[in-house]
Amino acid sequence: AQRVTQPEKLLSVFKGAPVELKCNYSYSGSPELFWYVQYSRQRLQLLLRHISRESIKGFTADLNKGETSFHLKKPFAQEEDSAMYYCALSTNFGNEKLTFGTGTRLTIIP
Amino acid sequence: ETGVTQSPTHLIKTRGQQVTLRCSSQSGHNTVSWYQQALGQGPQFIFQYYREEENGRGNFPPRFSGLQFPNYSSELNVNALELDDSALYLCASSAMEYNSPLHFGNGTRLTVT
């Protein structure tokens, strides 16, 4: 069975500093990886997915199959980045039945 | 564009009772998925419905059941409630096509006493 691990429950970063939220997964096949974000008082929403290779709100994530990781990065943190971030995995391309990690709460210190 | 709406927002039930949670999918979406999120955990996949049929199920017992209606709205039913069923229940809709992301509702907070 697949599994997603986010080792940090809490992460605090100063404004303007680089951000890296870690995500590791276990799955024997080729997964599709996602980052979802939940801002304060808002619903869970998709931030980015690895197949799109997009940069959303300055965030990027690269799928490293050798290390089975999908870390989320941003070079310069902004206060509005404070939120709960979930890494998720799907084994069904185009029909997501997601396996989520436990999430990392990111706090940006002004 | 109407987003995903869930009702009720909060619910308190007693162990052994039954509960029904409701979800209206976003317009244009034909697939509904349900997730359970316990405190301090990530959402856990319960099941998915597509064209009124169950289209995949996570590791949940049969007392968790669902329905999808012709208008693509959905219900989650839980029988014989247990204390561990206390959680936030999230509904997410999507279109059954490649690259269609999940759109989540705000959830129903269920407390079982």
PDB file of C-alpha atoms in Angstrom, chain A residues 9 32 36 38 41-46 49 51-52 86 93-103, chain B residues 3-4 31 33 35 37 40-43 45 48 55-56 90 96-102 104-106:
ATOM      1  CA  LYS A   9       4.434  18.932  11.730  1.00  0.00           C
ATOM      2  CA  GLU A  32       1.173  11.170  -9.335  1.00  0.00           C
ATOM      3  CA  TYR A  36      -2.580  20.826  -1.366  1.00  0.00           C
ATOM      4  CA  GLN A  38      -5.280  25.184   3.360  1.00  0.00           C
ATOM      5  CA  ARG A  41     -10.551  29.817   7.269  1.00  0.00           C
ATOM      6  CA  GLN A  42     -10.416  28.528   3.690  1.00  0.00           C
ATOM      7  CA  ARG A  43     -11.015  25.121   2.193  1.00  0.00           C
ATOM      8  CA  LEU A  44      -8.377  22.690   1.091  1.00  0.00           C
ATOM      9  CA  GLN A  45      -7.209  23.513  -2.431  1.00  0.00           C
ATOM     10  CA  LEU A  46      -4.724  22.234  -4.965  1.00  0.00           C
ATOM     11  CA  ARG A  49       0.860  18.707  -9.206  1.00  0.00           C
ATOM     12  CA  ILE A  51       2.929  16.506 -14.030  1.00  0.00           C
ATOM     13  CA  SER A  52       2.093  20.170 -14.633  1.00  0.00           C
ATOM     14  CA  TYR A  86      -0.447  18.531   2.603  1.00  0.00           C
ATOM     15  CA  PHE A  93      -3.870   9.107 -13.218  1.00  0.00           C
ATOM     16  CA  GLY A  94      -6.804  11.315 -14.102  1.00  0.00           C
ATOM     17  CA  ASN A  95      -9.038   9.995 -11.344  1.00  0.00           C
ATOM     18  CA  GLU A  96      -7.526  10.994  -8.076  1.00  0.00           C
ATOM     19  CA  LYS A  97      -8.114   8.852  -5.025  1.00  0.00           C
ATOM     20  CA  LEU A  98      -5.583  10.549  -2.870  1.00  0.00           C
ATOM     21  CA  THR A  99      -3.370   9.328  -0.069  1.00  0.00           C
ATOM     22  CA  PHE A 100      -2.448  12.333   2.070  1.00  0.00           C
ATOM     23  CA  GLY A 101       0.398  12.959   4.451  1.00  0.00           C
ATOM     24  CA  THR A 102      -0.252  14.325   7.927  1.00  0.00           C
ATOM     25  CA  GLY A 103       0.536  17.881   6.865  1.00  0.00           C
TER      26      GLY A 103
ATOM     27  CA  GLY B   3     -18.471  25.513  -5.283  1.00  0.00           C
ATOM     28  CA  VAL B   4     -18.815  22.335  -3.262  1.00  0.00           C
ATOM     29  CA  THR B  31     -17.462  12.661  -9.576  1.00  0.00           C
ATOM     30  CA  SER B  33     -15.142  11.657  -3.289  1.00  0.00           C
ATOM     31  CA  TYR B  35     -12.556  11.825   2.955  1.00  0.00           C
ATOM     32  CA  GLN B  37      -9.897  13.777   8.540  1.00  0.00           C
ATOM     33  CA  GLY B  40      -4.017  16.148  13.551  1.00  0.00           C
ATOM     34  CA  GLN B  41      -4.127  13.830  10.548  1.00  0.00           C
ATOM     35  CA  GLY B  42      -4.369  14.233   6.804  1.00  0.00           C
ATOM     36  CA  PRO B  43      -7.579  13.397   4.965  1.00  0.00           C
ATOM     37  CA  PHE B  45      -9.984   8.423   1.342  1.00  0.00           C
ATOM     38  CA  GLN B  48     -15.610   7.805  -4.687  1.00  0.00           C
ATOM     39  CA  ASN B  55     -15.824   3.828  -8.097  1.00  0.00           C
ATOM     40  CA  GLY B  56     -13.223   2.860  -5.550  1.00  0.00           C
ATOM     41  CA  LEU B  90     -14.693  16.283   3.538  1.00  0.00           C
ATOM     42  CA  MET B  96     -13.892  12.498 -14.643  1.00  0.00           C
ATOM     43  CA  GLU B  97     -11.195  13.648 -17.015  1.00  0.00           C
ATOM     44  CA  TYR B  98      -7.438  13.850 -16.976  1.00  0.00           C
ATOM     45  CA  ASN B  99      -5.964  16.737 -15.000  1.00  0.00           C
ATOM     46  CA  SER B 100      -9.258  17.619 -13.342  1.00  0.00           C
ATOM     47  CA  PRO B 101      -8.339  18.651  -9.802  1.00  0.00           C
ATOM     48  CA  LEU B 102     -10.378  17.922  -6.712  1.00  0.00           C
ATOM     49  CA  PHE B 104     -13.118  20.387  -1.652  1.00  0.00           C
ATOM     50  CA  GLY B 105     -16.006  21.532   0.492  1.00  0.00           C
ATOM     51  CA  ASN B 106     -15.589  23.030   3.950  1.00  0.00           C
TER      52      ASN B 106
END
